[in-house]
CSV table of C-alpha atoms in Angstrom, one decimal:
chain,number,residue,atom,x,y,z
A,151,MET,CA,-1.6,29.2,64.6
A,152,ASN,CA,-0.9,26.7,67.2
A,153,PRO,CA,-0.5,22.9,66.1
A,154,LEU,CA,-3.3,20.5,67.1
A,155,SER,CA,-2.1,17.9,69.4
A,156,ASP,CA,-1.6,14.1,69.3
A,157,GLN,CA,-5.3,13.8,71.0
A,158,GLU,CA,-6.9,16.4,69.0
A,159,LEU,CA,-5.9,14.5,66.1
A,160,ALA,CA,-6.9,11.4,67.1
A,161,THR,CA,-10.3,12.7,67.9
A,162,LEU,CA,-10.8,14.2,64.4
A,163,LEU,CA,-9.5,11.0,62.8
A,164,GLU,CA,-12.0,9.1,64.3
A,165,ASP,CA,-15.0,11.4,64.1
A,166,LEU,CA,-16.7,10.1,60.8
A,167,GLU,CA,-19.2,12.8,60.4
A,168,SER,CA,-16.7,16.0,60.9
A,169,ASP,CA,-16.3,18.6,58.1
A,170,ARG,CA,-12.8,19.3,59.2
A,171,VAL,CA,-11.3,15.9,58.0
A,172,GLU,CA,-10.1,14.4,54.9
A,173,ARG,CA,-8.7,11.1,55.0
A,174,LYS,CA,-6.6,9.2,52.5
A,175,LYS,CA,-5.5,5.7,52.4
A,176,ALA,CA,-2.4,6.7,50.3
A,177,TRP,CA,-1.0,9.2,47.9
A,178,ALA,CA,-2.4,7.4,44.9
A,179,GLY,CA,-4.7,7.5,42.2
A,180,ASP,CA,-7.1,10.8,42.7
A,181,ALA,CA,-5.6,11.4,46.1
A,182,ALA,CA,-3.8,14.6,45.1
A,183,GLU,CA,-6.5,16.0,43.3
A,184,LYS,CA,-9.3,15.3,46.0
A,185,SER,CA,-6.7,16.3,49.0
A,186,ARG,CA,-6.2,19.8,47.2
A,187,GLN,CA,-9.7,20.3,46.8
A,188,ALA,CA,-10.2,19.9,50.5
A,189,VAL,CA,-7.3,22.4,51.3
A,190,CYS,CA,-9.5,24.6,49.6
A,191,ALA,CA,-12.6,24.0,51.2
A,192,PHE,CA,-10.7,24.1,54.7
A,193,ALA,CA,-9.2,27.6,53.8
A,194,ASN,CA,-12.8,28.8,53.1
A,195,ASP,CA,-14.2,27.5,56.1
A,196,LEU,CA,-17.7,28.2,55.0
A,197,PRO,CA,-19.4,26.8,58.5
A,198,ASN,CA,-17.1,29.3,60.2
A,199,HIS,CA,-15.6,26.7,62.7
A,200,CYS,CA,-12.6,29.0,63.0
A,201,ARG,CA,-10.6,26.0,63.4
A,202,PRO,CA,-8.2,24.3,61.2
A,203,GLY,CA,-9.0,21.2,58.8
A,204,VAL,CA,-6.6,18.2,58.5
A,205,VAL,CA,-6.0,16.2,55.5
A,206,PHE,CA,-4.7,12.5,56.7
A,207,ILE,CA,-2.7,10.7,54.4
A,208,GLY,CA,-2.3,7.2,55.8
A,209,ALA,CA,-6.0,6.9,57.2
A,210,ASN,CA,-8.9,4.8,56.1
A,211,ASP,CA,-12.5,5.9,55.8
A,212,ASP,CA,-13.2,4.5,58.9
A,213,GLY,CA,-10.6,6.2,60.9
A,214,SER,CA,-8.2,3.3,61.2
A,215,VAL,CA,-4.6,4.1,60.3
A,216,ALA,CA,-3.2,2.5,57.0
A,217,GLY,CA,0.3,1.8,58.1
A,218,ILE,CA,2.2,3.5,54.9
A,219,ASP,CA,5.3,4.7,54.9
A,220,VAL,CA,5.5,8.4,55.6
A,221,THR,CA,8.7,9.6,53.5
A,222,ASP,CA,10.4,13.1,53.3
A,223,GLN,CA,9.5,12.8,49.6
A,224,LEU,CA,5.7,12.6,50.4
A,225,LEU,CA,6.0,15.5,52.6
A,226,LEU,CA,7.9,17.6,50.1
A,227,THR,CA,5.1,16.9,47.8
A,228,LEU,CA,2.5,17.7,50.2
A,229,SER,CA,4.2,20.9,50.9
A,230,ASP,CA,4.0,22.1,47.5
A,231,ILE,CA,0.3,22.3,47.8
A,232,LYS,CA,1.1,25.9,49.0
A,233,THR,CA,3.5,26.8,46.9
A,234,ASP,CA,2.4,25.4,43.4
A,235,GLY,CA,0.2,28.4,42.4
A,236,LYS,CA,-3.1,26.4,41.8
A,237,THR,CA,-4.6,27.6,45.0
A,238,VAL,CA,-5.1,31.3,45.5
A,239,PRO,CA,-4.6,33.0,47.6
A,240,PRO,CA,-1.7,30.7,49.0
A,241,PRO,CA,-3.6,28.5,51.9
A,242,THR,CA,-1.9,28.4,55.4
A,243,LEU,CA,-1.0,25.4,56.2
A,244,THR,CA,1.7,23.1,57.8
A,245,VAL,CA,3.0,19.6,56.9
A,246,GLU,CA,4.4,17.0,59.0
A,247,ARG,CA,4.7,13.2,60.0
A,248,ARG,CA,3.1,12.0,63.2
A,249,VAL,CA,2.4,8.8,64.9
A,250,LEU,CA,-1.3,7.9,65.8
A,251,LYS,CA,-2.4,4.5,67.1
A,252,GLY,CA,0.9,3.4,66.8
A,253,ALA,CA,1.7,4.2,62.9
A,254,PRO,CA,2.9,6.8,60.9
A,255,VAL,CA,0.5,9.5,59.1
A,256,ALA,CA,1.1,12.5,57.3
A,257,ILE,CA,-0.7,15.7,58.3
A,258,VAL,CA,-1.8,18.5,56.6
A,259,THR,CA,-3.2,21.2,58.6
A,260,VAL,CA,-5.0,24.2,57.2
A,261,TRP,CA,-6.0,27.3,58.9
A,262,PRO,CA,-9.3,29.3,57.6
A,263,ALA,CA,-8.2,31.9,55.3
A,264,ASP,CA,-8.4,35.7,56.1
A,265,SER,CA,-9.2,36.6,52.7
A,266,PRO,CA,-11.5,34.3,51.2
A,267,PRO,CA,-13.2,33.1,48.7
A,268,VAL,CA,-9.9,30.7,48.2
A,269,ARG,CA,-9.8,29.0,44.5
A,270,TYR,CA,-8.3,25.9,43.4
A,271,GLU,CA,-7.7,25.9,39.9
A,272,GLY,CA,-10.3,28.4,39.2
A,273,ARG,CA,-13.0,27.0,41.5
A,274,ILE,CA,-14.2,27.8,45.1
A,275,TRP,CA,-14.6,24.3,46.8
A,276,ILE,CA,-16.4,24.1,50.3
A,277,ARG,CA,-17.4,21.5,52.8
A,278,ILE,CA,-20.8,20.3,53.1
A,279,GLY,CA,-20.9,17.8,56.0
A,280,PRO,CA,-18.3,15.2,55.5
A,281,ARG,CA,-18.3,15.7,51.9
A,282,ARG,CA,-16.8,18.5,49.4
A,283,GLY,CA,-18.8,20.8,46.9
A,284,LEU,CA,-18.5,23.8,44.7
A,285,ALA,CA,-19.6,26.8,46.3
A,286,SER,CA,-23.1,28.4,45.2
A,287,ALA,CA,-23.6,32.0,44.5
A,288,GLN,CA,-25.1,32.4,47.7
A,289,ASP,CA,-21.9,30.4,49.4
A,290,GLU,CA,-19.6,32.7,47.5
A,291,ARG,CA,-21.7,36.0,49.2
A,292,ILE,CA,-21.2,34.3,52.7
A,293,LEU,CA,-17.4,34.0,52.1
A,294,ASN,CA,-17.3,37.5,50.7
A,295,GLU,CA,-19.0,38.7,53.9
A,296,LYS,CA,-16.4,36.6,55.8
A,297,ARG,CA,-13.6,38.6,54.1
A,298,ARG,CA,-14.8,41.8,55.2
A,299,TYR,CA,-15.1,40.7,58.8
A,300,HIS,CA,-11.7,39.2,58.9
A,301,ASP,CA,-9.8,41.6,56.4
A,302,ARG,CA,-6.3,42.4,57.8
A,303,ALA,CA,-4.5,43.0,54.6
A,304,PHE,CA,-4.6,46.6,53.4
A,305,ASP,CA,-4.8,45.2,49.8
A,306,THR,CA,-8.4,43.8,50.5
A,307,HIS,CA,-9.5,47.2,52.1
A,308,PRO,CA,-12.1,49.5,50.1
A,309,ILE,CA,-10.8,52.9,49.0
A,310,GLN,CA,-13.4,55.5,50.3
A,311,GLY,CA,-14.7,57.8,47.7
A,312,CYS,CA,-13.8,55.5,44.6
A,313,PRO,CA,-16.9,55.0,42.3
A,314,LEU,CA,-17.5,51.7,40.9
A,315,SER,CA,-17.0,53.4,37.8
A,316,GLU,CA,-13.2,53.5,38.2
A,317,LEU,CA,-13.0,49.7,37.7
A,318,ASN,CA,-12.8,48.7,33.9
A,319,ARG,CA,-15.6,46.5,33.2
A,320,MET,CA,-14.5,45.5,29.8
A,321,MET,CA,-10.7,44.5,31.0
A,322,PHE,CA,-12.6,42.6,34.2
A,323,GLU,CA,-15.0,40.4,31.9
A,324,ASN,CA,-13.1,39.9,28.9
A,325,GLU,CA,-9.3,39.6,30.4
A,326,TYR,CA,-9.4,38.9,33.9
A,327,LEU,CA,-12.1,36.5,34.6
A,328,PRO,CA,-11.4,34.0,32.0
A,329,GLN,CA,-8.0,33.6,33.6
A,330,ALA,CA,-9.2,33.7,37.1
A,331,VAL,CA,-12.3,31.3,36.8
A,332,ALA,CA,-12.7,27.9,35.5
A,333,VAL,CA,-14.5,28.0,32.1
A,334,ASP,CA,-17.4,25.5,33.3
A,335,VAL,CA,-17.9,28.1,36.3
A,336,LEU,CA,-17.6,31.2,34.2
A,337,ALA,CA,-20.1,29.3,31.7
A,338,ALA,CA,-22.8,29.3,34.1
A,339,ASN,CA,-23.1,32.7,34.3
A,340,ALA,CA,-25.5,33.0,37.3
A,341,ARG,CA,-23.8,35.9,39.0
A,342,SER,CA,-24.2,39.5,38.5
A,343,TYR,CA,-21.2,41.9,37.7
A,344,GLU,CA,-21.2,43.2,41.4
A,345,GLU,CA,-21.3,39.6,42.7
A,346,ARG,CA,-18.4,38.7,40.5
A,347,LEU,CA,-16.3,41.6,41.3
A,348,ALA,CA,-17.1,40.7,45.2
A,349,SER,CA,-16.0,37.2,44.7
A,350,MET,CA,-12.3,38.3,42.9
A,351,GLY,CA,-12.1,40.8,46.0
A,352,MET,CA,-12.3,43.7,43.5
A,353,ILE,CA,-15.1,45.6,45.7
A,354,ALA,CA,-15.7,45.4,49.2
A,355,SER,CA,-19.3,43.3,48.9
A,356,VAL,CA,-22.2,43.1,46.8
A,357,ASP,CA,-24.0,45.7,49.3
A,358,ASP,CA,-21.1,47.9,49.3
A,359,PRO,CA,-19.8,48.2,45.7
A,360,THR,CA,-16.4,50.3,46.8
A,361,PRO,CA,-13.4,49.5,44.9
A,362,THR,CA,-10.9,47.7,47.2
A,363,VAL,CA,-7.1,48.6,46.9
A,364,THR,CA,-6.6,45.5,45.0
A,365,GLY,CA,-9.6,46.3,42.6
A,366,VAL,CA,-8.2,49.5,41.7
A,367,LEU,CA,-4.6,48.3,40.9
A,368,THR,CA,-6.0,45.6,38.8
A,369,LEU,CA,-8.6,47.2,36.9
A,370,GLY,CA,-8.3,51.0,37.7
A,371,LYS,CA,-8.8,53.4,34.8
A,372,THR,CA,-6.1,55.8,37.1
A,373,PRO,CA,-4.7,53.4,39.6
A,374,ARG,CA,-2.3,56.3,40.8
A,375,SER,CA,-5.1,58.5,41.8
A,376,TRP,CA,-6.2,56.4,44.2
A,377,VAL,CA,-3.1,54.7,45.3
A,378,PRO,CA,-0.2,57.2,45.0
A,379,CYS,CA,2.5,55.1,45.6
A,380,ALA,CA,1.4,52.5,42.7
A,381,TYR,CA,4.2,53.0,40.4
A,382,VAL,CA,8.0,51.8,39.7
A,383,GLN,CA,10.6,54.4,39.1
A,384,PHE,CA,13.3,53.7,36.5
A,385,LEU,CA,16.4,55.2,36.3
A,386,ARG,CA,19.4,54.3,34.1
A,387,ILE,CA,22.5,56.0,35.6
A,388,ARG,CA,25.8,56.4,34.0
A,389,GLY,CA,28.1,55.9,36.7
A,390,MET,CA,28.5,53.6,40.0
A,391,GLU,CA,27.8,56.4,42.4
A,392,TRP,CA,24.7,58.4,43.5
A,393,GLY,CA,24.9,61.8,41.5
A,394,ASP,CA,26.0,60.5,38.5
A,395,PRO,CA,24.6,61.6,35.1
A,396,VAL,CA,20.9,59.9,34.6
A,397,ALA,CA,20.9,58.8,31.1
A,398,ASP,CA,17.4,57.5,31.3
A,399,GLU,CA,14.3,58.2,33.7
A,400,GLN,CA,10.8,56.8,33.5
A,401,GLU,CA,7.8,56.4,36.1
A,402,LEU,CA,6.1,53.2,35.1
A,403,ASP,CA,2.2,53.3,36.3
A,404,GLY,CA,-1.4,52.2,35.4
A,405,THR,CA,-2.7,48.7,36.4
A,406,LEU,CA,-0.5,45.9,37.7
A,407,ASP,CA,-0.5,44.1,34.5
A,408,LEU,CA,0.6,47.5,32.6
A,409,VAL,CA,3.3,48.4,35.1
A,410,LEU,CA,4.8,44.9,34.9
A,411,ARG,CA,4.7,44.7,31.2
A,412,ARG,CA,6.2,48.1,30.7
A,413,LEU,CA,9.1,47.2,33.2
A,414,ASP,CA,9.7,44.1,31.5
A,415,ASP,CA,9.9,46.1,28.1
A,416,LYS,CA,12.2,48.7,29.9
A,417,ILE,CA,14.6,45.8,31.4
A,418,LYS,CA,15.1,44.3,28.1
A,419,ALA,CA,15.9,47.3,26.3
A,420,THR,CA,18.3,48.5,28.7
A,421,LEU,CA,20.0,44.8,29.0
A,422,ALA,CA,23.2,45.1,26.9
A,423,VAL,CA,24.2,42.2,24.8
A,424,SER,CA,27.5,41.8,23.8
A,425,VAL,CA,28.7,39.6,20.9
A,426,ASP,CA,31.9,38.0,20.4
A,427,PHE,CA,32.8,35.8,17.4
A,428,THR,CA,35.7,33.5,18.0
A,429,SER,CA,38.5,34.0,16.2
A,430,GLY,CA,38.3,31.6,13.0
A,431,SER,CA,34.9,30.7,14.0
A,432,THR,CA,31.2,31.6,12.6
A,433,THR,CA,29.8,30.5,16.1
A,434,GLU,CA,28.4,33.7,17.5
A,435,PHE,CA,28.5,33.8,21.5
A,436,ARG,CA,25.8,35.9,23.2
A,437,SER,CA,26.3,37.0,26.9
A,438,SER,CA,24.4,39.3,29.1
A,439,PRO,CA,25.6,41.3,32.1
A,440,TYR,CA,22.3,40.2,34.1
A,441,PRO,CA,20.1,37.3,33.6
A,442,LEU,CA,16.4,38.4,32.6
A,443,SER,CA,14.5,36.2,34.6
A,444,ALA,CA,16.6,37.3,37.7
A,445,LEU,CA,15.5,40.8,37.3
A,446,GLN,CA,12.0,39.8,36.4
A,447,GLN,CA,11.8,37.6,39.5
A,448,LEU,CA,13.1,40.4,41.7
A,449,THR,CA,11.2,43.0,40.5
A,450,ARG,CA,8.0,41.4,40.5
A,451,ASN,CA,8.3,40.1,44.2
A,452,ALA,CA,8.9,43.8,45.0
A,453,VAL,CA,5.6,44.9,43.4
A,454,MET,CA,4.0,42.0,45.2
A,455,HIS,CA,5.5,42.5,48.5
A,456,ARG,CA,5.5,46.2,48.9
A,457,SER,CA,3.6,48.2,51.3
A,458,TYR,CA,0.7,50.2,49.5
A,459,GLU,CA,-0.2,51.7,53.2
A,460,GLY,CA,1.3,55.0,54.7
A,461,THR,CA,3.7,55.4,52.2
A,462,ASN,CA,4.2,57.4,48.8
A,463,ALA,CA,7.3,55.8,47.9
A,464,PRO,CA,7.6,53.8,44.5
A,465,VAL,CA,9.3,50.8,43.9
A,466,ARG,CA,12.6,52.0,42.8
A,467,VAL,CA,15.1,50.1,40.0
A,468,TYR,CA,18.2,51.9,39.8
A,469,TRP,CA,20.7,50.8,37.1
A,470,PHE,CA,24.2,51.7,37.5
A,471,ASP,CA,27.4,50.7,35.3
A,472,ASP,CA,28.5,47.8,38.1
A,473,ARG,CA,24.8,46.9,39.6
A,474,ILE,CA,21.5,47.1,39.9
A,475,GLU,CA,19.5,48.2,43.3
A,476,ILE,CA,16.0,47.0,43.4
A,477,THR,CA,14.1,49.0,46.7
A,478,ASN,CA,11.2,47.5,48.0
A,479,PRO,CA,9.2,50.2,50.3
A,480,GLY,CA,8.0,47.4,52.6
A,481,GLY,CA,10.3,45.0,55.0
A,482,PRO,CA,9.8,41.7,56.3
A,483,TYR,CA,6.1,40.6,57.0
A,484,GLY,CA,4.6,38.1,59.0
A,485,THR,CA,7.0,35.0,59.4
A,486,VAL,CA,9.5,36.2,57.5
A,487,THR,CA,12.3,38.3,59.6
A,488,PRO,CA,15.5,39.9,58.6
A,489,GLU,CA,17.3,36.9,60.4
A,490,ASN,CA,15.5,34.5,57.8
A,491,PHE,CA,14.8,36.7,54.7
A,492,GLY,CA,15.3,35.0,51.7
A,493,ARG,CA,15.7,31.5,52.9
A,494,PRO,CA,13.8,28.9,51.3
A,495,GLY,CA,10.7,28.2,52.9
A,496,ALA,CA,10.2,31.7,54.6
A,497,SER,CA,7.6,33.1,52.9
A,498,ASP,CA,4.5,35.3,53.9
A,499,TYR,CA,2.2,37.7,52.2
A,500,ARG,CA,1.5,41.5,52.9
A,501,ASN,CA,-0.6,41.6,50.0
A,502,PRO,CA,-2.4,37.9,49.4
A,503,SER,CA,-5.1,39.5,46.9
A,504,VAL,CA,-2.4,41.1,45.0
A,505,ALA,CA,-0.3,38.1,45.0
A,506,THR,CA,-3.6,36.3,43.6
A,507,VAL,CA,-3.8,38.9,40.8
A,508,LEU,CA,-0.1,38.6,39.4
A,509,LYS,CA,-0.6,34.6,39.6
A,510,THR,CA,-4.0,34.8,37.6
A,511,MET,CA,-2.3,37.3,35.2
A,512,GLY,CA,0.8,34.8,34.5
A,513,PHE,CA,3.5,37.1,36.2
A,514,VAL,CA,3.8,34.4,39.3
A,515,GLN,CA,4.2,30.6,38.5
A,516,ARG,CA,5.0,29.6,41.8
A,517,PHE,CA,5.2,31.1,45.3
A,518,GLY,CA,7.9,31.2,47.6
A,519,PHE,CA,10.5,30.7,44.9
A,520,GLY,CA,11.2,34.0,43.0
A,521,ILE,CA,14.3,34.3,45.1
A,522,ALA,CA,15.5,31.2,44.7
A,523,GLU,CA,14.9,31.4,41.1
A,524,ALA,CA,16.9,34.6,40.9
A,525,ARG,CA,19.9,33.1,42.8
A,526,ARG,CA,19.9,30.2,40.5
A,527,SER,CA,19.9,32.2,37.3
A,528,LEU,CA,22.5,34.5,38.6
A,529,ALA,CA,24.7,31.8,39.4
A,530,ALA,CA,24.1,30.2,35.9
A,531,ASN,CA,25.4,33.5,34.4
A,532,GLY,CA,28.3,33.9,36.4
A,533,ASN,CA,27.2,37.1,38.3
A,534,PRO,CA,28.2,37.5,42.3
A,535,PRO,CA,25.9,36.2,44.8
A,536,LEU,CA,22.6,38.4,45.2
A,537,GLU,CA,22.8,40.8,48.2
A,538,PHE,CA,19.8,41.9,50.4
A,539,GLN,CA,19.7,45.0,53.0
A,540,VAL,CA,16.9,44.1,55.2
A,541,GLU,CA,15.1,47.0,57.3
A,542,PRO,CA,11.8,47.7,59.2
A,543,THR,CA,10.4,49.4,56.5
A,544,VAL,CA,12.5,48.8,53.5
A,545,VAL,CA,14.4,46.0,51.4
A,546,LEU,CA,17.0,46.9,49.2
A,547,ALA,CA,18.3,43.9,46.6
A,548,THR,CA,21.7,44.4,44.8
A,549,VAL,CA,22.4,42.8,41.7
A,550,ARG,CA,26.1,43.2,40.7
A,551,LYS,CA,27.5,42.8,37.3
A,552,GLY,CA,29.0,39.5,36.2
A,553,GLN,CA,32.8,39.6,35.3
């Protein structure tokens, strides 16, 4: 993923027929919407250039530069395209200020996705020559085949021996699809059940309707039968040491939606709420030893980023009297290292398809902000700082009780 040189950028800027370029004079009017559509199209790379596409902010349609002021705020706004959750799976892109033809230009460079199709607000955008367009059923089929060829993430792999009947069709058509696909696209109804499953990454392809890991985790009737590690182990330990009595133990399994909803219910039930009536006052003050939002962010992050390959270990939530330990069986991945783990802006996706599912079902609002939100809510609640122990194959997050 090497950045393009100034010469390469200048050549693209001047090529008025290129399907790898989007030019915007300024970040105004419909520029935000059209640029996001272009990012989606470049990530899908239907022509199979295997080269990045570029959105130029501050460039005229004829390839000349407009001479706008490229501010830090503009660059931050452009960076939000990756993390705002409107484009799934999250696109791989960089944002920078470059000087071309003697004037500053904001550059968004988008690399082809390993797991297409990529959707922006439920629609698959592609590049048709120098213009954008919505993907047809045949375009989706081509993108699905590209995903099979480029597959690297384990969550996109088919589970050999798993029958198509393992997937809950009613859940897919009545619950998942309406959340994942724009209403107008869904209403067109020109795609078969298998084509829609393949487009969502739930099966390998129309020609090979074997459920993928993501398909089983999302729609499986018995997910743990096919992905043995797909559950969360919850323990409530009465004490502060390993070996102290266990007051509550439960294994939470099922589809991703069911696991996370049951886990939310378990966390809410376990949170002890203390009530203090101030002397001589009818005002009731409620305080919790842990903020619910922090625990939700950390547990959902663990389910999303864990490794589903080569392990039978579950996500573990161990609740002691003085702390909560959340263990994720999956160490740092991709651009995330032990040194930059938890740092704002440092994010990568071991399971891009699982991340897409969690965003679609509403468990994730923005990508890359879970740890930051957990830290913010812990600080607001008066808890000590969040602690991480990062090892090659496991991440332990420790949340300590507030005073």
